[in-house]
Amino acid sequence: MTNYDVVIIGGGISGIWTAYVAASRGKKVALIDPSLGSGGTGRCAGIHTTQLALEIDVKLSKRSLEMLDEFAEKYECSEIREKCGFLSVEETWMARESSKTLARLGVAHILLSKDELSKLVPNIMVKDEEFGVYTPDDVLINISSLYRAMRKILGELNVAIYEQVLIKKVEEKEGYVVAVRSNNHVELKGDHYVFAAGPWNKDLLRRSGIWSPPTIIYICQALSFSRPADMKIIPTYFQDSHVYLRPEGISQLIVGNGYAKIVEDPDDYPARAEPEYIEEISEKLCERLVDPSQIRFIGGWSGPCSTTPDGYPMLGKIPGLKNAYIIDGLDGYGIMRAPAMAELLIHAISKDVMDDLPSEFDPARFNGLKNFEPKVIELHS
C-alpha cells in the first residue's frame, strides 16, 4: 500500500488545483474522483471575472486569474483560457461603487457611460440610469482544455489519479483520518486528507460519522441559444435581473441567472433545463437585445453546487480532526475562488498555520449549529 503526503477526494476545480499546488511543492499526492471534471465544474459557464462584491472574493479571483495565467505560460497551454474581458451593467451609483472597490484592490477596469456602452456592445440594450464596469483582463475558461492540460501536468508531477473510484468510507481513529476506502476495495492512506468533492462532501462525511457539514446543495441551470456570427457579444452581467450571457464559439450564446433549486442529492439534477426556466430567461434576454429575432433557443443543462448558511465558503480543518480539511460551499464561484483557496490551504498545511486562512471561512464557525433555513445567499454580485 502506498502512503501519500496528501490524499484529495474530489476532482472538480478545487481538487485539481489542490493537487497541482501540492505536487508543485514536492508533495506526494493522490487524487480520487469517479470521473475528473464530471460534476459541477464540467457543467459551469466557464466565466472567470474579478467583478465580485466582497473584497475577499475580488482578491481570491484576482490571485486565481494570476495562477491560471502562470500555469498557461509555464506549460504553454494558452488554449485553456480566452482573454475577452467581462462587462457588468449596473445602476450608475452601483457601478461607481464597484469601480472604487476594484481600484482599491488594483484590478484594471474601465467605467463606461451609456453612450460608451453602446459602442462596446452595440447589440445590447442599456437603460438611461445604467453604467458599465468593464474588466479587460477577465477570461473565459475552456474547461475541457484545462482538464486535458491538468491531466498531463499532474502526470508529470507524479500525482496518482484514481478514477472510476467512489469513496464509500472514511476511517477515523483518535482524531485522525487514517484511510479512505472505495467501492472497489481501493484503500488510500496519507498524512493529510482534503475533502474537495463539493456537493458530494456532505453525504460522504455524514455517512462515515466524521462530520455533518451544514451545506445546502442546489441545482443551477444554463441555456444555449444560436446567434448570428456578426453579433458582437462579450461576457456580460445585468445587475437588475442577475442574467449573465457569454459567447460560445462564433454562433452561440450561453445564458443563465444563477437560479438555485435546493435538492437533497447532488445527483438529482434534471438532464434538461426546466420549461419554466427557459421561458423566464428567454424573456429577460429578449429585453436586453436590440434585435432578439436574431437568436433561437437550442437547449439547456443543469449542474450541482453547494453553499453554506452564511454564504461564505468553508476552508480549513474539519472540526474534531487533526489532519483532514475541507474546501466546500463555493456557491457556483469555484472557478474564480478555487485556485487561490487551494494555494492558501496547501500553504497552511505545509507550515501548519491554519490561522493564516481567512477566519470567515473557518469550518468551525458552524460548530453547535443545529437548525438553519436552507437557502442560497447571494454575496457575490
Short mmCIF file of N, CA, C and O in Angstrom, two decimals, residues 220-339:
data_model
loop_
_atom_site.label_atom_id
_atom_site.label_comp_id
_atom_site.label_asym_id
_atom_site.label_seq_id
_atom_site.Cartn_x
_atom_site.Cartn_y
_atom_site.Cartn_z
N CYS A 220 -28.13 24.58 -10.45
CA CYS A 220 -28.15 25.73 -11.35
C CYS A 220 -28.40 25.25 -12.77
O CYS A 220 -28.03 24.13 -13.13
N GLN A 221 -28.99 26.13 -13.58
CA GLN A 221 -29.28 25.78 -14.96
C GLN A 221 -28.67 26.82 -15.89
O GLN A 221 -28.48 27.98 -15.51
N ALA A 222 -28.38 26.39 -17.11
CA ALA A 222 -27.87 27.30 -18.13
C ALA A 222 -28.51 26.94 -19.47
O ALA A 222 -28.90 25.78 -19.69
N LEU A 223 -28.63 27.92 -20.33
CA LEU A 223 -29.28 27.73 -21.62
C LEU A 223 -28.33 28.08 -22.76
O LEU A 223 -27.42 28.90 -22.60
N SER A 224 -28.58 27.49 -23.91
CA SER A 224 -27.80 27.76 -25.11
C SER A 224 -28.71 28.30 -26.21
O SER A 224 -29.80 27.76 -26.44
N PHE A 225 -28.27 29.38 -26.85
CA PHE A 225 -29.01 30.00 -27.94
C PHE A 225 -28.09 30.13 -29.15
O PHE A 225 -26.89 30.37 -29.01
N SER A 226 -28.66 30.02 -30.33
CA SER A 226 -27.89 30.33 -31.54
C SER A 226 -27.90 31.84 -31.75
O SER A 226 -28.81 32.55 -31.29
N ARG A 227 -26.90 32.35 -32.42
CA ARG A 227 -26.83 33.78 -32.74
C ARG A 227 -26.07 33.94 -34.04
O ARG A 227 -25.24 33.08 -34.42
N PRO A 228 -26.30 35.02 -34.77
CA PRO A 228 -25.52 35.25 -35.99
C PRO A 228 -24.06 35.54 -35.65
O PRO A 228 -23.76 36.13 -34.61
N ALA A 229 -23.17 35.15 -36.52
CA ALA A 229 -21.74 35.31 -36.27
C ALA A 229 -21.33 36.77 -36.14
O ALA A 229 -20.34 37.09 -35.48
N ASP A 230 -22.09 37.67 -36.75
CA ASP A 230 -21.71 39.09 -36.69
C ASP A 230 -22.30 39.81 -35.48
O ASP A 230 -22.14 41.02 -35.34
N MET A 231 -22.99 39.09 -34.60
CA MET A 231 -23.50 39.71 -33.37
C MET A 231 -22.36 39.84 -32.37
O MET A 231 -21.84 38.84 -31.88
N LYS A 232 -21.96 41.07 -32.08
CA LYS A 232 -20.83 41.31 -31.19
C LYS A 232 -21.28 41.16 -29.74
O LYS A 232 -22.10 41.93 -29.25
N ILE A 233 -20.74 40.16 -29.04
CA ILE A 233 -21.11 39.88 -27.66
C ILE A 233 -19.84 39.61 -26.85
O ILE A 233 -18.94 38.91 -27.31
N ILE A 234 -19.76 40.19 -25.67
CA ILE A 234 -18.72 39.83 -24.72
C ILE A 234 -19.41 39.32 -23.46
O ILE A 234 -20.61 39.58 -23.25
N PRO A 235 -18.73 38.59 -22.59
CA PRO A 235 -19.37 38.14 -21.35
C PRO A 235 -19.93 39.34 -20.58
O PRO A 235 -19.21 40.28 -20.28
N THR A 236 -21.22 39.27 -20.27
CA THR A 236 -21.92 40.41 -19.69
C THR A 236 -22.86 39.95 -18.58
O THR A 236 -23.46 38.88 -18.67
N TYR A 237 -22.98 40.79 -17.56
CA TYR A 237 -23.87 40.52 -16.43
C TYR A 237 -24.78 41.73 -16.24
O TYR A 237 -24.31 42.87 -16.23
N PHE A 238 -26.08 41.47 -16.09
CA PHE A 238 -27.05 42.54 -15.85
C PHE A 238 -27.49 42.49 -14.39
O PHE A 238 -28.14 41.53 -13.96
N GLN A 239 -27.13 43.51 -13.64
CA GLN A 239 -27.37 43.51 -12.21
C GLN A 239 -28.86 43.46 -11.88
O GLN A 239 -29.28 42.81 -10.91
N ASP A 240 -29.70 44.12 -12.66
CA ASP A 240 -31.12 44.20 -12.31
C ASP A 240 -31.82 42.85 -12.36
O ASP A 240 -32.71 42.57 -11.55
N SER A 241 -31.42 41.97 -13.27
CA SER A 241 -32.08 40.68 -13.43
C SER A 241 -31.20 39.51 -13.03
O SER A 241 -31.66 38.37 -13.01
N HIS A 242 -29.92 39.77 -12.75
CA HIS A 242 -28.92 38.75 -12.44
C HIS A 242 -28.64 37.83 -13.63
O HIS A 242 -28.03 36.77 -13.46
N VAL A 243 -29.07 38.21 -14.80
CA VAL A 243 -28.83 37.40 -16.00
C VAL A 243 -27.41 37.65 -16.49
O VAL A 243 -26.93 38.79 -16.53
N TYR A 244 -26.71 36.56 -16.83
CA TYR A 244 -25.41 36.68 -17.48
C TYR A 244 -25.50 36.05 -18.87
O TYR A 244 -26.35 35.17 -19.12
N LEU A 245 -24.64 36.49 -19.75
CA LEU A 245 -24.53 35.86 -21.06
C LEU A 245 -23.07 35.88 -21.49
O LEU A 245 -22.29 36.73 -21.06
N ARG A 246 -22.73 34.92 -22.30
CA ARG A 246 -21.36 34.84 -22.81
C ARG A 246 -21.39 34.18 -24.19
O ARG A 246 -22.27 33.35 -24.48
N PRO A 247 -20.44 34.56 -25.06
CA PRO A 247 -20.38 33.89 -26.36
C PRO A 247 -19.84 32.48 -26.22
O PRO A 247 -19.05 32.18 -25.32
N GLU A 248 -20.29 31.61 -27.09
CA GLU A 248 -19.79 30.24 -27.19
C GLU A 248 -19.48 30.00 -28.66
O GLU A 248 -20.38 29.89 -29.49
N GLY A 249 -18.18 29.96 -28.99
CA GLY A 249 -17.81 29.87 -30.40
C GLY A 249 -18.24 31.12 -31.14
O GLY A 249 -18.36 32.20 -30.57
N ILE A 250 -18.51 30.96 -32.44
CA ILE A 250 -18.87 32.12 -33.26
C ILE A 250 -20.37 32.24 -33.48
O ILE A 250 -20.83 33.23 -34.05
N SER A 251 -21.16 31.26 -33.00
CA SER A 251 -22.57 31.30 -33.36
C SER A 251 -23.52 30.88 -32.23
O SER A 251 -24.66 30.52 -32.48
N GLN A 252 -23.04 30.95 -30.97
CA GLN A 252 -23.91 30.58 -29.86
C GLN A 252 -23.75 31.53 -28.69
O GLN A 252 -22.75 32.24 -28.56
N LEU A 253 -24.75 31.52 -27.82
CA LEU A 253 -24.72 32.23 -26.54
C LEU A 253 -25.02 31.24 -25.43
O LEU A 253 -25.88 30.37 -25.58
N ILE A 254 -24.33 31.39 -24.31
CA ILE A 254 -24.68 30.68 -23.08
C ILE A 254 -25.28 31.72 -22.14
O ILE A 254 -24.70 32.79 -21.91
N VAL A 255 -26.46 31.41 -21.59
CA VAL A 255 -27.20 32.38 -20.78
C VAL A 255 -27.71 31.71 -19.51
O VAL A 255 -28.15 30.55 -19.54
N GLY A 256 -27.66 32.43 -18.40
CA GLY A 256 -28.20 31.92 -17.14
C GLY A 256 -28.41 33.06 -16.17
O GLY A 256 -28.15 34.22 -16.49
N ASN A 257 -28.88 32.73 -14.95
CA ASN A 257 -29.05 33.78 -13.94
C ASN A 257 -28.78 33.28 -12.52
O ASN A 257 -29.13 33.95 -11.56
N GLY A 258 -28.13 32.12 -12.39
CA GLY A 258 -27.79 31.64 -11.06
C GLY A 258 -28.97 31.15 -10.26
O GLY A 258 -28.86 30.93 -9.05
N TYR A 259 -30.12 30.95 -10.91
CA TYR A 259 -31.31 30.45 -10.22
C TYR A 259 -30.96 29.16 -9.47
O TYR A 259 -30.34 28.26 -10.03
N ALA A 260 -31.36 29.08 -8.21
CA ALA A 260 -30.97 27.95 -7.37
C ALA A 260 -32.19 27.14 -6.94
O ALA A 260 -33.11 27.68 -6.33
N LYS A 261 -32.17 25.86 -7.28
CA LYS A 261 -33.21 24.93 -6.84
C LYS A 261 -32.60 23.98 -5.82
O LYS A 261 -31.72 23.18 -6.16
N ILE A 262 -33.02 24.08 -4.58
CA ILE A 262 -32.42 23.29 -3.50
C ILE A 262 -32.86 21.83 -3.60
O ILE A 262 -34.03 21.53 -3.82
N VAL A 263 -31.89 20.92 -3.45
CA VAL A 263 -32.13 19.47 -3.51
C VAL A 263 -31.39 18.80 -2.36
O VAL A 263 -30.51 19.39 -1.74
N GLU A 264 -31.72 17.56 -2.10
CA GLU A 264 -31.01 16.77 -1.09
C GLU A 264 -29.82 16.04 -1.67
O GLU A 264 -28.79 15.89 -1.02
N ASP A 265 -29.95 15.57 -2.90
CA ASP A 265 -28.96 14.72 -3.53
C ASP A 265 -28.32 15.46 -4.70
O ASP A 265 -29.02 15.91 -5.62
N PRO A 266 -26.98 15.63 -4.72
CA PRO A 266 -26.34 16.35 -5.82
C PRO A 266 -26.48 15.66 -7.17
O PRO A 266 -26.27 16.28 -8.21
N ASP A 267 -26.83 14.37 -7.15
CA ASP A 267 -27.06 13.67 -8.42
C ASP A 267 -28.48 13.85 -8.92
O ASP A 267 -28.83 13.37 -10.01
N ASP A 268 -29.29 14.58 -8.18
CA ASP A 268 -30.70 14.76 -8.53
C ASP A 268 -30.86 16.05 -9.33
O ASP A 268 -31.55 16.98 -8.90
N TYR A 269 -30.23 16.11 -10.48
CA TYR A 269 -30.40 17.29 -11.32
C TYR A 269 -30.99 16.88 -12.66
O TYR A 269 -30.72 15.79 -13.18
N PRO A 270 -31.85 17.72 -13.23
CA PRO A 270 -32.51 17.36 -14.49
C PRO A 270 -31.52 17.35 -15.65
O PRO A 270 -30.59 18.15 -15.71
N ALA A 271 -31.74 16.43 -16.57
CA ALA A 271 -30.86 16.33 -17.74
C ALA A 271 -31.03 17.54 -18.65
O ALA A 271 -30.09 17.93 -19.35
N ARG A 272 -32.21 18.13 -18.63
CA ARG A 272 -32.50 19.30 -19.46
C ARG A 272 -33.00 20.44 -18.58
O ARG A 272 -33.46 20.22 -17.47
N ALA A 273 -32.91 21.63 -19.11
CA ALA A 273 -33.43 22.79 -18.38
C ALA A 273 -34.95 22.69 -18.28
O ALA A 273 -35.62 22.16 -19.17
N GLU A 274 -35.49 23.22 -17.18
CA GLU A 274 -36.93 23.16 -16.96
C GLU A 274 -37.66 24.17 -17.85
O GLU A 274 -37.16 25.28 -18.08
N PRO A 275 -38.84 23.82 -18.35
CA PRO A 275 -39.58 24.72 -19.26
C PRO A 275 -39.81 26.11 -18.68
O PRO A 275 -39.70 27.12 -19.40
N GLU A 276 -40.14 26.19 -17.39
CA GLU A 276 -40.40 27.50 -16.77
C GLU A 276 -39.15 28.37 -16.78
O GLU A 276 -39.22 29.59 -16.96
N TYR A 277 -38.00 27.71 -16.57
CA TYR A 277 -36.74 28.44 -16.56
C TYR A 277 -36.42 28.96 -17.97
O TYR A 277 -35.98 30.09 -18.15
N ILE A 278 -36.64 28.12 -18.95
CA ILE A 278 -36.39 28.52 -20.34
C ILE A 278 -37.23 29.75 -20.69
O ILE A 278 -36.72 30.71 -21.29
N GLU A 279 -38.49 29.74 -20.30
CA GLU A 279 -39.37 30.86 -20.61
C GLU A 279 -38.92 32.13 -19.90
O GLU A 279 -38.86 33.21 -20.52
N GLU A 280 -38.58 32.01 -18.61
CA GLU A 280 -38.17 33.19 -17.84
C GLU A 280 -36.90 33.82 -18.41
O GLU A 280 -36.83 35.04 -18.62
N ILE A 281 -35.88 33.00 -18.64
CA ILE A 281 -34.60 33.53 -19.12
C ILE A 281 -34.73 34.07 -20.54
O ILE A 281 -34.13 35.10 -20.89
N SER A 282 -35.51 33.41 -21.37
CA SER A 282 -35.70 33.87 -22.74
C SER A 282 -36.33 35.26 -22.76
O SER A 282 -35.92 36.13 -23.53
N GLU A 283 -37.32 35.48 -21.88
CA GLU A 283 -37.97 36.80 -21.81
C GLU A 283 -36.98 37.87 -21.36
O GLU A 283 -36.93 38.96 -21.95
N LYS A 284 -36.20 37.56 -20.33
CA LYS A 284 -35.25 38.54 -19.82
C LYS A 284 -34.14 38.82 -20.82
O LYS A 284 -33.66 39.96 -20.93
N LEU A 285 -33.73 37.80 -21.56
CA LEU A 285 -32.70 38.00 -22.58
C LEU A 285 -33.23 38.88 -23.70
O LEU A 285 -32.54 39.80 -24.16
N CYS A 286 -34.46 38.62 -24.13
CA CYS A 286 -35.03 39.42 -25.22
C CYS A 286 -35.16 40.89 -24.84
O CYS A 286 -35.04 41.78 -25.70
N GLU A 287 -35.40 41.16 -23.56
CA GLU A 287 -35.49 42.55 -23.10
C GLU A 287 -34.17 43.29 -23.23
O GLU A 287 -34.15 44.53 -23.26
N ARG A 288 -33.06 42.54 -23.32
CA ARG A 288 -31.74 43.16 -23.33
C ARG A 288 -31.06 43.15 -24.70
O ARG A 288 -29.95 43.68 -24.85
N LEU A 289 -31.68 42.56 -25.68
CA LEU A 289 -31.09 42.51 -27.01
C LEU A 289 -31.77 43.51 -27.94
O LEU A 289 -33.00 43.64 -27.94
N VAL A 290 -30.98 44.21 -28.73
CA VAL A 290 -31.53 45.18 -29.68
C VAL A 290 -32.44 44.48 -30.68
O VAL A 290 -33.52 44.97 -31.03
N ASP A 291 -32.03 43.31 -31.15
CA ASP A 291 -32.83 42.55 -32.12
C ASP A 291 -32.91 41.09 -31.68
O ASP A 291 -32.15 40.24 -32.14
N PRO A 292 -33.84 40.77 -30.78
CA PRO A 292 -33.94 39.40 -30.27
C PRO A 292 -34.38 38.39 -31.33
O PRO A 292 -34.24 37.18 -31.11
N SER A 293 -34.88 38.85 -32.46
CA SER A 293 -35.29 37.91 -33.51
C SER A 293 -34.09 37.16 -34.11
O SER A 293 -34.27 36.17 -34.82
N GLN A 294 -32.89 37.63 -33.80
CA GLN A 294 -31.68 37.00 -34.35
C GLN A 294 -31.27 35.74 -33.59
O GLN A 294 -30.36 35.04 -34.02
N ILE A 295 -31.89 35.47 -32.44
CA ILE A 295 -31.47 34.32 -31.64
C ILE A 295 -32.54 33.24 -31.62
O ILE A 295 -33.73 33.52 -31.80
N ARG A 296 -32.10 32.01 -31.39
CA ARG A 296 -33.00 30.87 -31.29
C ARG A 296 -32.54 29.96 -30.15
O ARG A 296 -31.34 29.71 -30.01
N PHE A 297 -33.50 29.48 -29.37
CA PHE A 297 -33.17 28.57 -28.28
C PHE A 297 -32.72 27.23 -28.85
O PHE A 297 -33.33 26.67 -29.77
N ILE A 298 -31.61 26.69 -28.28
CA ILE A 298 -31.08 25.40 -28.70
C ILE A 298 -31.34 24.33 -27.66
O ILE A 298 -31.85 23.24 -27.96
N GLY A 299 -30.98 24.60 -26.42
CA GLY A 299 -31.13 23.61 -25.37
C GLY A 299 -30.60 24.14 -24.06
O GLY A 299 -30.24 25.31 -23.94
N GLY A 300 -30.53 23.28 -23.07
CA GLY A 300 -30.04 23.69 -21.76
C GLY A 300 -29.59 22.51 -20.94
O GLY A 300 -29.78 21.35 -21.33
N TRP A 301 -28.98 22.80 -19.82
CA TRP A 301 -28.49 21.75 -18.92
C TRP A 301 -28.45 22.30 -17.50
O TRP A 301 -28.72 23.48 -17.26
N SER A 302 -28.12 21.44 -16.56
CA SER A 302 -28.03 21.87 -15.17
C SER A 302 -26.86 21.17 -14.49
O SER A 302 -26.28 20.22 -15.04
N GLY A 303 -26.51 21.64 -13.31
CA GLY A 303 -25.42 21.04 -12.56
C GLY A 303 -25.51 21.42 -11.09
O GLY A 303 -26.15 22.42 -10.73
N PRO A 304 -24.88 20.63 -10.21
CA PRO A 304 -24.98 20.85 -8.76
C PRO A 304 -23.94 21.84 -8.22
O PRO A 304 -22.82 21.92 -8.72
N CYS A 305 -24.34 22.57 -7.20
CA CYS A 305 -23.45 23.47 -6.46
C CYS A 305 -23.73 23.29 -4.97
O CYS A 305 -24.70 22.66 -4.58
N SER A 306 -22.87 23.87 -4.14
CA SER A 306 -23.11 23.85 -2.70
C SER A 306 -22.78 25.21 -2.11
O SER A 306 -21.91 25.92 -2.60
N THR A 307 -23.50 25.55 -1.05
CA THR A 307 -23.26 26.80 -0.34
C THR A 307 -23.42 26.52 1.16
O THR A 307 -23.62 25.39 1.56
N THR A 308 -23.31 27.55 1.97
CA THR A 308 -23.40 27.40 3.42
C THR A 308 -24.46 28.34 3.98
O THR A 308 -24.94 29.24 3.28
N PRO A 309 -24.83 28.19 5.25
CA PRO A 309 -25.87 29.05 5.83
C PRO A 309 -25.56 30.54 5.81
O PRO A 309 -26.47 31.36 5.80
N ASP A 310 -24.27 30.90 5.84
CA ASP A 310 -23.93 32.32 5.82
C ASP A 310 -23.40 32.79 4.46
O ASP A 310 -23.03 33.95 4.30
N GLY A 311 -23.36 31.88 3.48
CA GLY A 311 -22.94 32.26 2.14
C GLY A 311 -21.44 32.26 1.91
O GLY A 311 -20.99 32.34 0.77
N TYR A 312 -20.64 32.14 2.98
CA TYR A 312 -19.19 32.08 2.83
C TYR A 312 -18.75 30.63 2.65
O TYR A 312 -19.35 29.72 3.23
N PRO A 313 -17.69 30.38 1.88
CA PRO A 313 -17.22 29.00 1.74
C PRO A 313 -16.57 28.48 3.01
O PRO A 313 -16.36 29.22 3.97
N MET A 314 -16.26 27.19 3.00
CA MET A 314 -15.51 26.57 4.09
C MET A 314 -14.12 26.22 3.58
O MET A 314 -13.96 25.63 2.51
N LEU A 315 -13.12 26.59 4.35
CA LEU A 315 -11.74 26.31 4.01
C LEU A 315 -10.95 26.14 5.31
O LEU A 315 -10.78 27.09 6.07
N GLY A 316 -10.49 24.92 5.56
CA GLY A 316 -9.71 24.69 6.77
C GLY A 316 -9.95 23.31 7.33
O GLY A 316 -10.50 22.42 6.67
N LYS A 317 -9.54 23.11 8.58
CA LYS A 317 -9.67 21.82 9.22
C LYS A 317 -11.14 21.47 9.48
O LYS A 317 -11.93 22.32 9.88
N ILE A 318 -11.45 20.20 9.27
CA ILE A 318 -12.77 19.70 9.64
C ILE A 318 -12.82 19.62 11.16
O ILE A 318 -11.90 19.07 11.79
N PRO A 319 -13.83 20.19 11.79
CA PRO A 319 -13.91 20.18 13.26
C PRO A 319 -13.75 18.77 13.84
O PRO A 319 -14.37 17.82 13.37
N GLY A 320 -12.88 18.67 14.84
CA GLY A 320 -12.66 17.40 15.52
C GLY A 320 -11.59 16.53 14.91
O GLY A 320 -11.24 15.49 15.46
N LEU A 321 -11.03 16.95 13.77
CA LEU A 321 -9.99 16.17 13.11
C LEU A 321 -8.70 16.98 13.01
O LEU A 321 -8.74 18.19 12.82
N LYS A 322 -7.58 16.28 13.11
CA LYS A 322 -6.28 16.96 13.14
C LYS A 322 -5.57 16.95 11.79
O LYS A 322 -4.63 17.73 11.59
N ASN A 323 -6.02 16.10 10.87
CA ASN A 323 -5.30 16.00 9.59
C ASN A 323 -6.24 15.94 8.40
O ASN A 323 -5.88 15.44 7.34
N ALA A 324 -7.47 16.45 8.57
CA ALA A 324 -8.44 16.44 7.48
C ALA A 324 -9.00 17.84 7.29
O ALA A 324 -9.28 18.56 8.25
N TYR A 325 -9.18 18.23 6.03
CA TYR A 325 -9.52 19.60 5.67
C TYR A 325 -10.64 19.57 4.64
O TYR A 325 -10.86 18.57 3.95
N ILE A 326 -11.32 20.67 4.52
CA ILE A 326 -12.43 20.74 3.57
C ILE A 326 -12.37 22.03 2.77
O ILE A 326 -12.02 23.09 3.30
N ILE A 327 -12.67 21.92 1.48
CA ILE A 327 -12.95 23.06 0.60
C ILE A 327 -14.36 22.83 0.08
O ILE A 327 -14.61 21.86 -0.63
N ASP A 328 -15.28 23.69 0.44
CA ASP A 328 -16.67 23.45 0.06
C ASP A 328 -17.45 24.75 0.16
O ASP A 328 -16.95 25.76 0.67
N GLY A 329 -18.68 24.71 -0.35
CA GLY A 329 -19.56 25.87 -0.26
C GLY A 329 -19.13 27.04 -1.12
O GLY A 329 -19.33 28.20 -0.75
N LEU A 330 -18.56 26.76 -2.31
CA LEU A 330 -18.06 27.85 -3.16
C LEU A 330 -19.18 28.55 -3.93
O LEU A 330 -18.94 29.51 -4.64
N ASP A 331 -20.39 28.03 -3.81
CA ASP A 331 -21.59 28.76 -4.24
C ASP A 331 -21.59 29.13 -5.72
O ASP A 331 -22.03 30.23 -6.10
N GLY A 332 -21.08 28.23 -6.57
CA GLY A 332 -21.09 28.50 -8.01
C GLY A 332 -19.96 29.39 -8.49
O GLY A 332 -19.88 29.71 -9.68
N TYR A 333 -19.06 29.78 -7.57
CA TYR A 333 -17.94 30.66 -7.93
C TYR A 333 -16.61 29.92 -7.79
O TYR A 333 -15.58 30.53 -7.50
N GLY A 334 -16.64 28.61 -8.01
CA GLY A 334 -15.44 27.80 -7.83
C GLY A 334 -14.31 28.16 -8.77
O GLY A 334 -13.14 28.20 -8.37
N ILE A 335 -14.63 28.43 -10.02
CA ILE A 335 -13.59 28.78 -10.99
C ILE A 335 -12.81 30.00 -10.52
O ILE A 335 -11.59 30.08 -10.67
N MET A 336 -13.50 30.95 -9.94
CA MET A 336 -12.88 32.21 -9.55
C MET A 336 -12.16 32.14 -8.21
O MET A 336 -11.22 32.88 -7.97
N ARG A 337 -12.59 31.22 -7.34
CA ARG A 337 -12.02 31.16 -5.99
C ARG A 337 -11.07 29.99 -5.78
O ARG A 337 -10.12 30.09 -5.01
N ALA A 338 -11.35 28.84 -6.41
CA ALA A 338 -10.68 27.60 -6.04
C ALA A 338 -9.16 27.61 -6.16
O ALA A 338 -8.46 27.12 -5.26
N PRO A 339 -8.57 28.11 -7.27
CA PRO A 339 -7.11 28.07 -7.34
C PRO A 339 -6.44 28.79 -6.17
O PRO A 339 -5.52 28.25 -5.54
#
